[in-house]
Amino acid sequence: MIKILSEPLSIESLNVKINGLPKYLQNTKIVQLSDFHYDGLLLAEDLLAQAIDFTNQLKPDLIVLTGDFVTHNPQPIYQLAKQLKHLQSRAGVYAILGNHDLYYTHSQTEITKALTGVEIEVLWNQIAYPLGSHLALVGLADFWSPEFHPAPVMNSLDIHIPRIVLSHNPDSAVVLQNWRVDLQLSGHTHGGQIVIPGVGSLPNWISSSRHKIPELFWPWIPFMKGKWPKVVENWQWSQGLHQITTNLGTNQLYVNRGLGTFPPGRWYCPPEVTAITLV
């Protein structure tokens, strides 16, 4: 089997301020996992086991899984689900689907069936209240799906109720500027996979630097002449926490680097388990 270059698992811990969060939800801990790409190649079994073990050690109140469980063939989801059923949290495990989970016409059905079969609730343009009626959990259809229509879902929420929005592709934050989003949790980018110390992710550097570099040098820089493979438009949001100014105030976006890895691999961009404490 070809081995993809990855890096040791990283646990990223952060506090996120949620306006209007009731006292009984102070210090609520949410753990996010994303972008498994479980297909026998892009995610090592020991890394997956470690991520599940570390997640349970954090004793989360809620676990969220933000999409791309498989790469193409949906069949590996059944084996993955057998392992994800070991995830433990006080208020359960919730998931959304990513673009790779919709690769074939039957993928969505198969993946949803496998996850719900191990008591992981899949949200598709739906709202849940696993932590009580004073904090909404919104799960949206994938941004590239023809069913990505956030308006009916977002408009149904009382503006005074804090909400966490699960949306696989961080580009959706542009559309979601029309509504209050206390925290959007996304994945999809794998953090850019290759990060240049002091510069940032390679895709972000390329997309922002193309106009500054003479075309004479483009043939010597990967993807400089053509476009970077279609992943996102907003590479500046490739990982971490971002504040997005809107007409309603400020939305917050956190982008998880994911667990799976595409070729050529990761460099200064380790796979991630995110532990978020609400304050």
JSON list of C-alpha atoms in Angstrom, two decimals, residues 37-273:
[
{"chain": "A", "resi": 37, "resn": "HIS", "atom": "CA", "xyz": [-11.47, 10.31, 3.95]},
{"chain": "A", "resi": 38, "resn": "TYR", "atom": "CA", "xyz": [-11.64, 6.76, 5.21]},
{"chain": "A", "resi": 39, "resn": "ASP", "atom": "CA", "xyz": [-10.76, 4.64, 2.19]},
{"chain": "A", "resi": 40, "resn": "GLY", "atom": "CA", "xyz": [-7.82, 2.45, 3.23]},
{"chain": "A", "resi": 41, "resn": "LEU", "atom": "CA", "xyz": [-5.24, 4.96, 1.99]},
{"chain": "A", "resi": 42, "resn": "LEU", "atom": "CA", "xyz": [-5.78, 8.54, 3.12]},
{"chain": "A", "resi": 43, "resn": "LEU", "atom": "CA", "xyz": [-6.28, 7.88, 6.85]},
{"chain": "A", "resi": 44, "resn": "ALA", "atom": "CA", "xyz": [-4.12, 5.53, 8.93]},
{"chain": "A", "resi": 45, "resn": "GLU", "atom": "CA", "xyz": [-5.99, 3.20, 11.29]},
{"chain": "A", "resi": 46, "resn": "ASP", "atom": "CA", "xyz": [-3.76, 4.10, 14.21]},
{"chain": "A", "resi": 47, "resn": "LEU", "atom": "CA", "xyz": [-4.36, 7.82, 13.66]},
{"chain": "A", "resi": 48, "resn": "LEU", "atom": "CA", "xyz": [-8.12, 7.28, 13.63]},
{"chain": "A", "resi": 49, "resn": "ALA", "atom": "CA", "xyz": [-7.96, 5.22, 16.82]},
{"chain": "A", "resi": 50, "resn": "GLN", "atom": "CA", "xyz": [-5.82, 7.88, 18.47]},
{"chain": "A", "resi": 51, "resn": "ALA", "atom": "CA", "xyz": [-8.25, 10.64, 17.47]},
{"chain": "A", "resi": 52, "resn": "ILE", "atom": "CA", "xyz": [-11.19, 8.72, 18.96]},
{"chain": "A", "resi": 53, "resn": "ASP", "atom": "CA", "xyz": [-9.26, 7.96, 22.15]},
{"chain": "A", "resi": 54, "resn": "PHE", "atom": "CA", "xyz": [-8.13, 11.56, 22.60]},
{"chain": "A", "resi": 55, "resn": "THR", "atom": "CA", "xyz": [-11.67, 12.80, 21.97]},
{"chain": "A", "resi": 56, "resn": "ASN", "atom": "CA", "xyz": [-13.07, 10.58, 24.71]},
{"chain": "A", "resi": 57, "resn": "GLN", "atom": "CA", "xyz": [-10.31, 11.61, 27.11]},
{"chain": "A", "resi": 58, "resn": "LEU", "atom": "CA", "xyz": [-11.46, 15.23, 26.71]},
{"chain": "A", "resi": 59, "resn": "LYS", "atom": "CA", "xyz": [-14.88, 14.21, 28.13]},
{"chain": "A", "resi": 60, "resn": "PRO", "atom": "CA", "xyz": [-16.84, 16.47, 25.76]},
{"chain": "A", "resi": 61, "resn": "ASP", "atom": "CA", "xyz": [-20.39, 17.63, 26.25]},
{"chain": "A", "resi": 62, "resn": "LEU", "atom": "CA", "xyz": [-20.96, 17.36, 22.50]},
{"chain": "A", "resi": 63, "resn": "ILE", "atom": "CA", "xyz": [-19.09, 15.89, 19.52]},
{"chain": "A", "resi": 64, "resn": "VAL", "atom": "CA", "xyz": [-19.56, 17.21, 15.99]},
{"chain": "A", "resi": 65, "resn": "LEU", "atom": "CA", "xyz": [-18.28, 15.63, 12.78]},
{"chain": "A", "resi": 66, "resn": "THR", "atom": "CA", "xyz": [-18.07, 18.06, 9.87]},
{"chain": "A", "resi": 67, "resn": "GLY", "atom": "CA", "xyz": [-18.06, 15.89, 6.78]},
{"chain": "A", "resi": 68, "resn": "ASP", "atom": "CA", "xyz": [-16.05, 13.98, 4.17]},
{"chain": "A", "resi": 69, "resn": "PHE", "atom": "CA", "xyz": [-16.23, 10.63, 5.90]},
{"chain": "A", "resi": 70, "resn": "VAL", "atom": "CA", "xyz": [-15.17, 8.84, 2.70]},
{"chain": "A", "resi": 71, "resn": "THR", "atom": "CA", "xyz": [-13.35, 9.86, -0.47]},
{"chain": "A", "resi": 72, "resn": "HIS", "atom": "CA", "xyz": [-15.32, 8.36, -3.34]},
{"chain": "A", "resi": 73, "resn": "ASN", "atom": "CA", "xyz": [-16.79, 4.90, -2.72]},
{"chain": "A", "resi": 74, "resn": "PRO", "atom": "CA", "xyz": [-19.28, 5.15, 0.16]},
{"chain": "A", "resi": 75, "resn": "GLN", "atom": "CA", "xyz": [-18.89, 1.51, 1.24]},
{"chain": "A", "resi": 76, "resn": "PRO", "atom": "CA", "xyz": [-16.01, 2.13, 3.71]},
{"chain": "A", "resi": 77, "resn": "ILE", "atom": "CA", "xyz": [-18.44, 4.18, 5.83]},
{"chain": "A", "resi": 78, "resn": "TYR", "atom": "CA", "xyz": [-19.72, 0.98, 7.44]},
{"chain": "A", "resi": 79, "resn": "GLN", "atom": "CA", "xyz": [-16.29, 0.07, 8.75]},
{"chain": "A", "resi": 80, "resn": "LEU", "atom": "CA", "xyz": [-15.67, 3.65, 9.81]},
{"chain": "A", "resi": 81, "resn": "ALA", "atom": "CA", "xyz": [-19.01, 3.78, 11.62]},
{"chain": "A", "resi": 82, "resn": "LYS", "atom": "CA", "xyz": [-18.01, 0.71, 13.69]},
{"chain": "A", "resi": 83, "resn": "GLN", "atom": "CA", "xyz": [-15.15, 2.77, 15.05]},
{"chain": "A", "resi": 84, "resn": "LEU", "atom": "CA", "xyz": [-17.00, 6.07, 15.39]},
{"chain": "A", "resi": 85, "resn": "LYS", "atom": "CA", "xyz": [-19.60, 4.38, 17.59]},
{"chain": "A", "resi": 86, "resn": "HIS", "atom": "CA", "xyz": [-16.96, 4.39, 20.34]},
{"chain": "A", "resi": 87, "resn": "LEU", "atom": "CA", "xyz": [-17.11, 8.20, 20.54]},
{"chain": "A", "resi": 88, "resn": "GLN", "atom": "CA", "xyz": [-18.56, 9.31, 23.86]},
{"chain": "A", "resi": 89, "resn": "SER", "atom": "CA", "xyz": [-20.15, 12.60, 24.87]},
{"chain": "A", "resi": 90, "resn": "ARG", "atom": "CA", "xyz": [-22.82, 13.77, 27.28]},
{"chain": "A", "resi": 91, "resn": "ALA", "atom": "CA", "xyz": [-25.20, 15.13, 24.61]},
{"chain": "A", "resi": 92, "resn": "GLY", "atom": "CA", "xyz": [-24.40, 12.79, 21.75]},
{"chain": "A", "resi": 93, "resn": "VAL", "atom": "CA", "xyz": [-22.67, 12.95, 18.38]},
{"chain": "A", "resi": 94, "resn": "TYR", "atom": "CA", "xyz": [-23.94, 15.05, 15.47]},
{"chain": "A", "resi": 95, "resn": "ALA", "atom": "CA", "xyz": [-22.70, 15.11, 11.87]},
{"chain": "A", "resi": 96, "resn": "ILE", "atom": "CA", "xyz": [-23.04, 16.86, 8.55]},
{"chain": "A", "resi": 97, "resn": "LEU", "atom": "CA", "xyz": [-21.98, 15.61, 5.13]},
{"chain": "A", "resi": 98, "resn": "GLY", "atom": "CA", "xyz": [-19.24, 16.99, 2.88]},
{"chain": "A", "resi": 99, "resn": "ASN", "atom": "CA", "xyz": [-18.83, 17.08, -0.88]},
{"chain": "A", "resi": 100, "resn": "HIS", "atom": "CA", "xyz": [-17.07, 13.69, -0.98]},
{"chain": "A", "resi": 101, "resn": "ASP", "atom": "CA", "xyz": [-20.01, 12.15, 0.86]},
{"chain": "A", "resi": 102, "resn": "LEU", "atom": "CA", "xyz": [-22.19, 13.03, -2.14]},
{"chain": "A", "resi": 103, "resn": "TYR", "atom": "CA", "xyz": [-19.86, 11.68, -4.84]},
{"chain": "A", "resi": 104, "resn": "TYR", "atom": "CA", "xyz": [-22.33, 9.06, -6.14]},
{"chain": "A", "resi": 105, "resn": "THR", "atom": "CA", "xyz": [-26.10, 9.37, -6.27]},
{"chain": "A", "resi": 106, "resn": "HIS", "atom": "CA", "xyz": [-26.46, 6.77, -3.49]},
{"chain": "A", "resi": 107, "resn": "SER", "atom": "CA", "xyz": [-23.64, 8.11, -1.30]},
{"chain": "A", "resi": 108, "resn": "GLN", "atom": "CA", "xyz": [-25.78, 10.38, 0.86]},
{"chain": "A", "resi": 109, "resn": "THR", "atom": "CA", "xyz": [-28.24, 7.60, 1.66]},
{"chain": "A", "resi": 110, "resn": "GLU", "atom": "CA", "xyz": [-25.54, 5.04, 2.43]},
{"chain": "A", "resi": 111, "resn": "ILE", "atom": "CA", "xyz": [-23.49, 7.34, 4.65]},
{"chain": "A", "resi": 112, "resn": "THR", "atom": "CA", "xyz": [-26.50, 8.66, 6.53]},
{"chain": "A", "resi": 113, "resn": "LYS", "atom": "CA", "xyz": [-27.74, 5.11, 7.11]},
{"chain": "A", "resi": 114, "resn": "ALA", "atom": "CA", "xyz": [-24.38, 3.93, 8.45]},
{"chain": "A", "resi": 115, "resn": "LEU", "atom": "CA", "xyz": [-23.98, 6.89, 10.82]},
{"chain": "A", "resi": 116, "resn": "THR", "atom": "CA", "xyz": [-27.52, 6.86, 12.18]},
{"chain": "A", "resi": 117, "resn": "GLY", "atom": "CA", "xyz": [-27.08, 3.12, 12.68]},
{"chain": "A", "resi": 118, "resn": "VAL", "atom": "CA", "xyz": [-24.49, 3.87, 15.37]},
{"chain": "A", "resi": 119, "resn": "GLU", "atom": "CA", "xyz": [-26.57, 6.70, 16.89]},
{"chain": "A", "resi": 120, "resn": "ILE", "atom": "CA", "xyz": [-24.81, 9.58, 15.15]},
{"chain": "A", "resi": 121, "resn": "GLU", "atom": "CA", "xyz": [-27.45, 12.09, 14.10]},
{"chain": "A", "resi": 122, "resn": "VAL", "atom": "CA", "xyz": [-26.93, 13.53, 10.62]},
{"chain": "A", "resi": 123, "resn": "LEU", "atom": "CA", "xyz": [-28.25, 17.04, 10.06]},
{"chain": "A", "resi": 124, "resn": "TRP", "atom": "CA", "xyz": [-29.14, 18.13, 6.53]},
{"chain": "A", "resi": 125, "resn": "ASN", "atom": "CA", "xyz": [-30.61, 21.64, 6.58]},
{"chain": "A", "resi": 126, "resn": "GLN", "atom": "CA", "xyz": [-31.90, 20.90, 10.08]},
{"chain": "A", "resi": 127, "resn": "ILE", "atom": "CA", "xyz": [-31.75, 22.32, 13.59]},
{"chain": "A", "resi": 128, "resn": "ALA", "atom": "CA", "xyz": [-31.19, 20.35, 16.78]},
{"chain": "A", "resi": 129, "resn": "TYR", "atom": "CA", "xyz": [-30.99, 21.33, 20.45]},
{"chain": "A", "resi": 130, "resn": "PRO", "atom": "CA", "xyz": [-28.76, 18.70, 22.06]},
{"chain": "A", "resi": 131, "resn": "LEU", "atom": "CA", "xyz": [-27.62, 21.12, 24.79]},
{"chain": "A", "resi": 132, "resn": "GLY", "atom": "CA", "xyz": [-31.03, 22.61, 25.49]},
{"chain": "A", "resi": 133, "resn": "SER", "atom": "CA", "xyz": [-33.37, 25.15, 23.95]},
{"chain": "A", "resi": 134, "resn": "HIS", "atom": "CA", "xyz": [-31.02, 28.10, 24.55]},
{"chain": "A", "resi": 135, "resn": "LEU", "atom": "CA", "xyz": [-28.35, 26.99, 22.04]},
{"chain": "A", "resi": 136, "resn": "ALA", "atom": "CA", "xyz": [-29.25, 25.85, 18.54]},
{"chain": "A", "resi": 137, "resn": "LEU", "atom": "CA", "xyz": [-27.12, 23.45, 16.51]},
{"chain": "A", "resi": 138, "resn": "VAL", "atom": "CA", "xyz": [-27.66, 24.00, 12.78]},
{"chain": "A", "resi": 139, "resn": "GLY", "atom": "CA", "xyz": [-26.46, 21.46, 10.23]},
{"chain": "A", "resi": 140, "resn": "LEU", "atom": "CA", "xyz": [-26.44, 22.60, 6.60]},
{"chain": "A", "resi": 141, "resn": "ALA", "atom": "CA", "xyz": [-26.27, 20.75, 3.30]},
{"chain": "A", "resi": 142, "resn": "ASP", "atom": "CA", "xyz": [-22.88, 20.87, 1.62]},
{"chain": "A", "resi": 143, "resn": "PHE", "atom": "CA", "xyz": [-22.06, 24.22, 0.00]},
{"chain": "A", "resi": 144, "resn": "TRP", "atom": "CA", "xyz": [-21.63, 22.60, -3.43]},
{"chain": "A", "resi": 145, "resn": "SER", "atom": "CA", "xyz": [-24.87, 20.66, -3.14]},
{"chain": "A", "resi": 146, "resn": "PRO", "atom": "CA", "xyz": [-27.93, 21.95, -5.02]},
{"chain": "A", "resi": 147, "resn": "GLU", "atom": "CA", "xyz": [-29.71, 21.64, -1.67]},
{"chain": "A", "resi": 148, "resn": "PHE", "atom": "CA", "xyz": [-27.56, 24.26, 0.04]},
{"chain": "A", "resi": 149, "resn": "HIS", "atom": "CA", "xyz": [-30.35, 26.69, 0.93]},
{"chain": "A", "resi": 150, "resn": "PRO", "atom": "CA", "xyz": [-29.61, 28.16, 4.34]},
{"chain": "A", "resi": 151, "resn": "ALA", "atom": "CA", "xyz": [-32.31, 30.85, 4.28]},
{"chain": "A", "resi": 152, "resn": "PRO", "atom": "CA", "xyz": [-35.30, 28.72, 5.37]},
{"chain": "A", "resi": 153, "resn": "VAL", "atom": "CA", "xyz": [-33.27, 27.18, 8.18]},
{"chain": "A", "resi": 154, "resn": "MET", "atom": "CA", "xyz": [-31.58, 30.34, 9.42]},
{"chain": "A", "resi": 155, "resn": "ASN", "atom": "CA", "xyz": [-34.72, 32.47, 9.12]},
{"chain": "A", "resi": 156, "resn": "SER", "atom": "CA", "xyz": [-36.62, 30.02, 11.32]},
{"chain": "A", "resi": 157, "resn": "LEU", "atom": "CA", "xyz": [-34.37, 30.81, 14.30]},
{"chain": "A", "resi": 158, "resn": "ASP", "atom": "CA", "xyz": [-35.15, 33.48, 16.86]},
{"chain": "A", "resi": 159, "resn": "ILE", "atom": "CA", "xyz": [-32.44, 36.12, 16.43]},
{"chain": "A", "resi": 160, "resn": "HIS", "atom": "CA", "xyz": [-31.91, 36.13, 20.21]},
{"chain": "A", "resi": 161, "resn": "ILE", "atom": "CA", "xyz": [-30.96, 32.44, 20.37]},
{"chain": "A", "resi": 162, "resn": "PRO", "atom": "CA", "xyz": [-27.21, 31.70, 20.08]},
{"chain": "A", "resi": 163, "resn": "ARG", "atom": "CA", "xyz": [-26.40, 29.18, 17.37]},
{"chain": "A", "resi": 164, "resn": "ILE", "atom": "CA", "xyz": [-23.56, 26.97, 16.23]},
{"chain": "A", "resi": 165, "resn": "VAL", "atom": "CA", "xyz": [-23.63, 26.24, 12.50]},
{"chain": "A", "resi": 166, "resn": "LEU", "atom": "CA", "xyz": [-22.04, 23.14, 10.98]},
{"chain": "A", "resi": 167, "resn": "SER", "atom": "CA", "xyz": [-21.13, 23.75, 7.34]},
{"chain": "A", "resi": 168, "resn": "HIS", "atom": "CA", "xyz": [-18.45, 21.63, 5.67]},
{"chain": "A", "resi": 169, "resn": "ASN", "atom": "CA", "xyz": [-17.04, 24.22, 3.26]},
{"chain": "A", "resi": 170, "resn": "PRO", "atom": "CA", "xyz": [-15.79, 27.46, 4.87]},
{"chain": "A", "resi": 171, "resn": "ASP", "atom": "CA", "xyz": [-16.69, 29.41, 1.71]},
{"chain": "A", "resi": 172, "resn": "SER", "atom": "CA", "xyz": [-20.27, 29.15, 2.94]},
{"chain": "A", "resi": 173, "resn": "ALA", "atom": "CA", "xyz": [-19.36, 31.80, 5.53]},
{"chain": "A", "resi": 174, "resn": "VAL", "atom": "CA", "xyz": [-19.73, 34.39, 2.75]},
{"chain": "A", "resi": 175, "resn": "VAL", "atom": "CA", "xyz": [-23.41, 33.50, 2.28]},
{"chain": "A", "resi": 176, "resn": "LEU", "atom": "CA", "xyz": [-23.93, 33.13, 6.02]},
{"chain": "A", "resi": 177, "resn": "GLN", "atom": "CA", "xyz": [-22.96, 36.76, 6.57]},
{"chain": "A", "resi": 178, "resn": "ASN", "atom": "CA", "xyz": [-26.67, 37.44, 6.10]},
{"chain": "A", "resi": 179, "resn": "TRP", "atom": "CA", "xyz": [-27.45, 35.87, 9.48]},
{"chain": "A", "resi": 180, "resn": "ARG", "atom": "CA", "xyz": [-26.21, 35.70, 13.03]},
{"chain": "A", "resi": 181, "resn": "VAL", "atom": "CA", "xyz": [-23.63, 32.91, 13.31]},
{"chain": "A", "resi": 182, "resn": "ASP", "atom": "CA", "xyz": [-22.06, 32.73, 16.74]},
{"chain": "A", "resi": 183, "resn": "LEU", "atom": "CA", "xyz": [-19.74, 29.96, 15.62]},
{"chain": "A", "resi": 184, "resn": "GLN", "atom": "CA", "xyz": [-19.44, 28.19, 12.27]},
{"chain": "A", "resi": 185, "resn": "LEU", "atom": "CA", "xyz": [-17.53, 24.92, 12.29]},
{"chain": "A", "resi": 186, "resn": "SER", "atom": "CA", "xyz": [-16.08, 23.80, 8.96]},
{"chain": "A", "resi": 187, "resn": "GLY", "atom": "CA", "xyz": [-13.38, 21.59, 7.47]},
{"chain": "A", "resi": 188, "resn": "HIS", "atom": "CA", "xyz": [-12.82, 20.75, 3.79]},
{"chain": "A", "resi": 189, "resn": "THR", "atom": "CA", "xyz": [-9.48, 22.56, 3.26]},
{"chain": "A", "resi": 190, "resn": "HIS", "atom": "CA", "xyz": [-7.23, 20.16, 5.23]},
{"chain": "A", "resi": 191, "resn": "GLY", "atom": "CA", "xyz": [-5.57, 23.38, 6.41]},
{"chain": "A", "resi": 192, "resn": "GLY", "atom": "CA", "xyz": [-3.97, 23.72, 3.00]},
{"chain": "A", "resi": 193, "resn": "GLN", "atom": "CA", "xyz": [-1.89, 20.60, 3.87]},
{"chain": "A", "resi": 194, "resn": "ILE", "atom": "CA", "xyz": [1.40, 22.37, 3.14]},
{"chain": "A", "resi": 195, "resn": "VAL", "atom": "CA", "xyz": [2.22, 25.34, 5.35]},
{"chain": "A", "resi": 196, "resn": "ILE", "atom": "CA", "xyz": [5.30, 27.52, 4.92]},
{"chain": "A", "resi": 197, "resn": "PRO", "atom": "CA", "xyz": [6.51, 28.71, 8.34]},
{"chain": "A", "resi": 198, "resn": "GLY", "atom": "CA", "xyz": [6.15, 32.47, 8.63]},
{"chain": "A", "resi": 199, "resn": "VAL", "atom": "CA", "xyz": [4.15, 32.64, 5.41]},
{"chain": "A", "resi": 200, "resn": "GLY", "atom": "CA", "xyz": [1.09, 30.43, 5.85]},
{"chain": "A", "resi": 201, "resn": "SER", "atom": "CA", "xyz": [-0.60, 27.78, 3.76]},
{"chain": "A", "resi": 202, "resn": "LEU", "atom": "CA", "xyz": [0.85, 27.22, 0.31]},
{"chain": "A", "resi": 203, "resn": "PRO", "atom": "CA", "xyz": [-2.55, 27.49, -1.47]},
{"chain": "A", "resi": 204, "resn": "ASN", "atom": "CA", "xyz": [-3.23, 30.82, 0.25]},
{"chain": "A", "resi": 205, "resn": "TRP", "atom": "CA", "xyz": [0.20, 32.13, -0.66]},
{"chain": "A", "resi": 206, "resn": "ILE", "atom": "CA", "xyz": [-0.23, 31.12, -4.30]},
{"chain": "A", "resi": 207, "resn": "SER", "atom": "CA", "xyz": [-3.73, 32.58, -4.63]},
{"chain": "A", "resi": 208, "resn": "SER", "atom": "CA", "xyz": [-2.70, 35.89, -3.06]},
{"chain": "A", "resi": 209, "resn": "SER", "atom": "CA", "xyz": [0.72, 36.16, -4.74]},
{"chain": "A", "resi": 210, "resn": "ARG", "atom": "CA", "xyz": [0.01, 35.30, -8.39]},
{"chain": "A", "resi": 211, "resn": "HIS", "atom": "CA", "xyz": [-0.37, 38.95, -9.42]},
{"chain": "A", "resi": 212, "resn": "LYS", "atom": "CA", "xyz": [2.87, 39.94, -7.65]},
{"chain": "A", "resi": 213, "resn": "ILE", "atom": "CA", "xyz": [5.15, 37.40, -9.34]},
{"chain": "A", "resi": 214, "resn": "PRO", "atom": "CA", "xyz": [6.39, 37.91, -12.92]},
{"chain": "A", "resi": 215, "resn": "GLU", "atom": "CA", "xyz": [4.99, 35.30, -15.32]},
{"chain": "A", "resi": 216, "resn": "LEU", "atom": "CA", "xyz": [8.59, 34.36, -16.16]},
{"chain": "A", "resi": 217, "resn": "PHE", "atom": "CA", "xyz": [8.75, 32.48, -12.85]},
{"chain": "A", "resi": 218, "resn": "TRP", "atom": "CA", "xyz": [5.32, 30.84, -12.96]},
{"chain": "A", "resi": 219, "resn": "PRO", "atom": "CA", "xyz": [6.49, 27.57, -14.61]},
{"chain": "A", "resi": 220, "resn": "TRP", "atom": "CA", "xyz": [8.75, 26.96, -11.60]},
{"chain": "A", "resi": 221, "resn": "ILE", "atom": "CA", "xyz": [6.01, 27.32, -8.98]},
{"chain": "A", "resi": 222, "resn": "PRO", "atom": "CA", "xyz": [3.36, 24.56, -8.65]},
{"chain": "A", "resi": 223, "resn": "PHE", "atom": "CA", "xyz": [-0.15, 25.64, -9.71]},
{"chain": "A", "resi": 224, "resn": "MET", "atom": "CA", "xyz": [1.02, 29.21, -10.33]},
{"chain": "A", "resi": 225, "resn": "LYS", "atom": "CA", "xyz": [0.24, 29.16, -14.04]},
{"chain": "A", "resi": 226, "resn": "GLY", "atom": "CA", "xyz": [-3.14, 27.49, -13.68]},
{"chain": "A", "resi": 227, "resn": "LYS", "atom": "CA", "xyz": [-5.67, 27.67, -10.90]},
{"chain": "A", "resi": 228, "resn": "TRP", "atom": "CA", "xyz": [-5.22, 25.74, -7.69]},
{"chain": "A", "resi": 229, "resn": "PRO", "atom": "CA", "xyz": [-7.50, 22.67, -7.76]},
{"chain": "A", "resi": 230, "resn": "LYS", "atom": "CA", "xyz": [-11.04, 23.71, -6.90]},
{"chain": "A", "resi": 231, "resn": "VAL", "atom": "CA", "xyz": [-11.32, 23.54, -3.13]},
{"chain": "A", "resi": 232, "resn": "VAL", "atom": "CA", "xyz": [-12.21, 27.00, -1.84]},
{"chain": "A", "resi": 233, "resn": "GLU", "atom": "CA", "xyz": [-12.14, 30.60, -2.97]},
{"chain": "A", "resi": 234, "resn": "ASN", "atom": "CA", "xyz": [-11.21, 31.94, 0.46]},
{"chain": "A", "resi": 235, "resn": "TRP", "atom": "CA", "xyz": [-7.90, 30.26, 1.25]},
{"chain": "A", "resi": 236, "resn": "GLN", "atom": "CA", "xyz": [-7.29, 32.86, 3.95]},
{"chain": "A", "resi": 237, "resn": "TRP", "atom": "CA", "xyz": [-9.74, 30.79, 5.99]},
{"chain": "A", "resi": 238, "resn": "SER", "atom": "CA", "xyz": [-7.84, 27.54, 5.45]},
{"chain": "A", "resi": 239, "resn": "GLN", "atom": "CA", "xyz": [-7.53, 26.77, 9.17]},
{"chain": "A", "resi": 240, "resn": "GLY", "atom": "CA", "xyz": [-8.12, 28.18, 12.63]},
{"chain": "A", "resi": 241, "resn": "LEU", "atom": "CA", "xyz": [-10.45, 30.81, 14.08]},
{"chain": "A", "resi": 242, "resn": "HIS", "atom": "CA", "xyz": [-11.59, 33.81, 12.03]},
{"chain": "A", "resi": 243, "resn": "GLN", "atom": "CA", "xyz": [-13.74, 36.84, 12.80]},
{"chain": "A", "resi": 244, "resn": "ILE", "atom": "CA", "xyz": [-16.01, 37.84, 9.91]},
{"chain": "A", "resi": 245, "resn": "THR", "atom": "CA", "xyz": [-17.60, 41.29, 9.96]},
{"chain": "A", "resi": 246, "resn": "THR", "atom": "CA", "xyz": [-21.25, 41.39, 8.89]},
{"chain": "A", "resi": 247, "resn": "ASN", "atom": "CA", "xyz": [-24.05, 43.96, 8.90]},
{"chain": "A", "resi": 248, "resn": "LEU", "atom": "CA", "xyz": [-25.35, 42.25, 12.04]},
{"chain": "A", "resi": 249, "resn": "GLY", "atom": "CA", "xyz": [-22.05, 42.27, 13.90]},
{"chain": "A", "resi": 250, "resn": "THR", "atom": "CA", "xyz": [-19.31, 39.66, 13.83]},
{"chain": "A", "resi": 251, "resn": "ASN", "atom": "CA", "xyz": [-19.62, 36.00, 12.86]},
{"chain": "A", "resi": 252, "resn": "GLN", "atom": "CA", "xyz": [-17.01, 33.49, 13.98]},
{"chain": "A", "resi": 253, "resn": "LEU", "atom": "CA", "xyz": [-15.62, 30.70, 11.80]},
{"chain": "A", "resi": 254, "resn": "TYR", "atom": "CA", "xyz": [-13.38, 27.85, 12.88]},
{"chain": "A", "resi": 255, "resn": "VAL", "atom": "CA", "xyz": [-11.82, 25.59, 10.24]},
{"chain": "A", "resi": 256, "resn": "ASN", "atom": "CA", "xyz": [-10.52, 22.19, 11.33]},
{"chain": "A", "resi": 257, "resn": "ARG", "atom": "CA", "xyz": [-7.51, 20.77, 9.40]},
{"chain": "A", "resi": 258, "resn": "GLY", "atom": "CA", "xyz": [-9.08, 17.31, 9.25]},
{"chain": "A", "resi": 259, "resn": "LEU", "atom": "CA", "xyz": [-7.69, 13.84, 9.80]},
{"chain": "A", "resi": 260, "resn": "GLY", "atom": "CA", "xyz": [-7.30, 12.46, 6.28]},
{"chain": "A", "resi": 261, "resn": "THR", "atom": "CA", "xyz": [-4.55, 13.50, 3.90]},
{"chain": "A", "resi": 262, "resn": "PHE", "atom": "CA", "xyz": [-4.39, 13.82, 0.12]},
{"chain": "A", "resi": 263, "resn": "PRO", "atom": "CA", "xyz": [-1.10, 13.39, -1.80]},
{"chain": "A", "resi": 264, "resn": "PRO", "atom": "CA", "xyz": [1.57, 14.68, -1.60]},
{"chain": "A", "resi": 265, "resn": "GLY", "atom": "CA", "xyz": [0.92, 14.86, 2.14]},
{"chain": "A", "resi": 266, "resn": "ARG", "atom": "CA", "xyz": [1.14, 17.26, 5.07]},
{"chain": "A", "resi": 267, "resn": "TRP", "atom": "CA", "xyz": [3.96, 19.59, 6.03]},
{"chain": "A", "resi": 268, "resn": "TYR", "atom": "CA", "xyz": [3.67, 21.84, 9.09]},
{"chain": "A", "resi": 269, "resn": "CYS", "atom": "CA", "xyz": [-0.07, 21.13, 8.94]},
{"chain": "A", "resi": 270, "resn": "PRO", "atom": "CA", "xyz": [-0.84, 18.23, 11.29]},
{"chain": "A", "resi": 271, "resn": "PRO", "atom": "CA", "xyz": [-4.17, 16.39, 11.41]},
{"chain": "A", "resi": 272, "resn": "GLU", "atom": "CA", "xyz": [-6.40, 17.84, 14.09]},
{"chain": "A", "resi": 273, "resn": "VAL", "atom": "CA", "xyz": [-8.85, 17.19, 16.89]}
]
